[in-house]
CSV table of C-alpha atoms in Angstrom, one decimal:
chain,number,residue,atom,x,y,z
A,1,UNK,CA,111.9,90.5,184.0
A,2,UNK,CA,110.0,93.7,184.3
A,3,UNK,CA,109.9,95.5,180.9
A,4,UNK,CA,108.8,98.9,182.2
A,5,UNK,CA,110.0,102.3,181.2
A,6,UNK,CA,106.9,104.5,181.4
A,7,UNK,CA,108.4,106.3,184.4
A,8,UNK,CA,110.7,108.3,182.1
A,9,UNK,CA,109.8,110.8,179.4
A,10,UNK,CA,113.1,111.5,177.7
A,11,UNK,CA,115.1,108.2,178.0
A,12,UNK,CA,113.0,105.2,177.1
A,13,UNK,CA,114.6,101.9,176.7
A,14,UNK,CA,114.5,100.3,180.2
A,15,UNK,CA,111.9,97.9,178.9
A,16,UNK,CA,114.5,96.2,176.9
A,17,UNK,CA,116.7,95.5,179.9
A,18,UNK,CA,115.4,92.0,180.8
A,19,UNK,CA,116.0,90.8,177.2
A,20,UNK,CA,119.5,92.3,177.1
A,21,UNK,CA,120.4,90.6,180.3
A,22,UNK,CA,119.2,87.3,178.9
A,23,UNK,CA,121.2,87.7,175.7
A,24,UNK,CA,124.3,88.7,177.6
A,25,UNK,CA,124.0,85.8,180.1
A,26,UNK,CA,124.3,83.3,177.3
A,27,UNK,CA,128.0,84.0,177.0
A,28,UNK,CA,128.8,82.9,180.6
A,29,UNK,CA,128.5,79.2,179.8
A,30,UNK,CA,132.1,78.0,180.1
A,31,UNK,CA,133.6,80.9,178.2
A,32,UNK,CA,137.3,81.1,178.7
A,33,UNK,CA,137.2,84.9,179.1
A,34,UNK,CA,135.3,84.3,182.4
A,35,UNK,CA,137.7,82.1,184.3
A,36,UNK,CA,135.4,80.8,187.0
A,37,UNK,CA,136.8,77.9,189.1
A,38,UNK,CA,133.6,75.9,188.7
A,39,UNK,CA,130.8,75.3,186.2
A,40,UNK,CA,128.2,77.9,187.3
A,41,UNK,CA,125.2,76.0,186.0
A,42,UNK,CA,126.3,72.8,187.7
A,43,UNK,CA,126.1,74.5,191.1
A,44,UNK,CA,123.3,77.0,190.6
A,45,UNK,CA,119.6,76.5,189.7
A,46,UNK,CA,118.8,79.0,186.9
A,47,UNK,CA,115.1,79.5,186.0
A,48,UNK,CA,113.8,82.2,183.7
A,49,UNK,CA,110.0,82.7,183.7
A,50,UNK,CA,110.2,85.4,181.0
A,51,UNK,CA,108.9,88.9,181.3
A,52,UNK,CA,106.0,90.0,183.5
A,53,UNK,CA,103.1,90.9,181.3
A,54,UNK,CA,102.1,94.5,182.0
A,55,UNK,CA,99.1,96.5,181.0
A,56,UNK,CA,100.7,99.5,179.3
A,57,UNK,CA,97.5,101.5,179.5
A,58,UNK,CA,97.1,101.1,183.3
A,59,UNK,CA,100.2,102.2,185.1
A,60,UNK,CA,98.5,102.3,188.5
A,61,UNK,CA,98.0,98.5,188.3
A,62,UNK,CA,101.7,97.8,187.5
A,63,UNK,CA,103.0,97.5,191.1
A,64,UNK,CA,100.3,94.9,191.9
A,65,UNK,CA,101.0,93.0,188.7
A,66,UNK,CA,104.7,92.9,189.5
A,67,UNK,CA,104.1,91.6,193.0
A,68,UNK,CA,102.0,88.8,191.8
């Protein structure tokens, strides 16, 4: 995930997006409210390497850090 919201001045919070997606995705595991015809994690490889570590004091460096 890329926890970055320095591009906005009046609506911060995008930096919490990767964590929110991880929390929400935990309910997909065989939950009856999601009637998938197959076990998703049996057919898909899921890897989460965590958040990209960004230098909050150097926004010019952020794109290069994300690409690495």
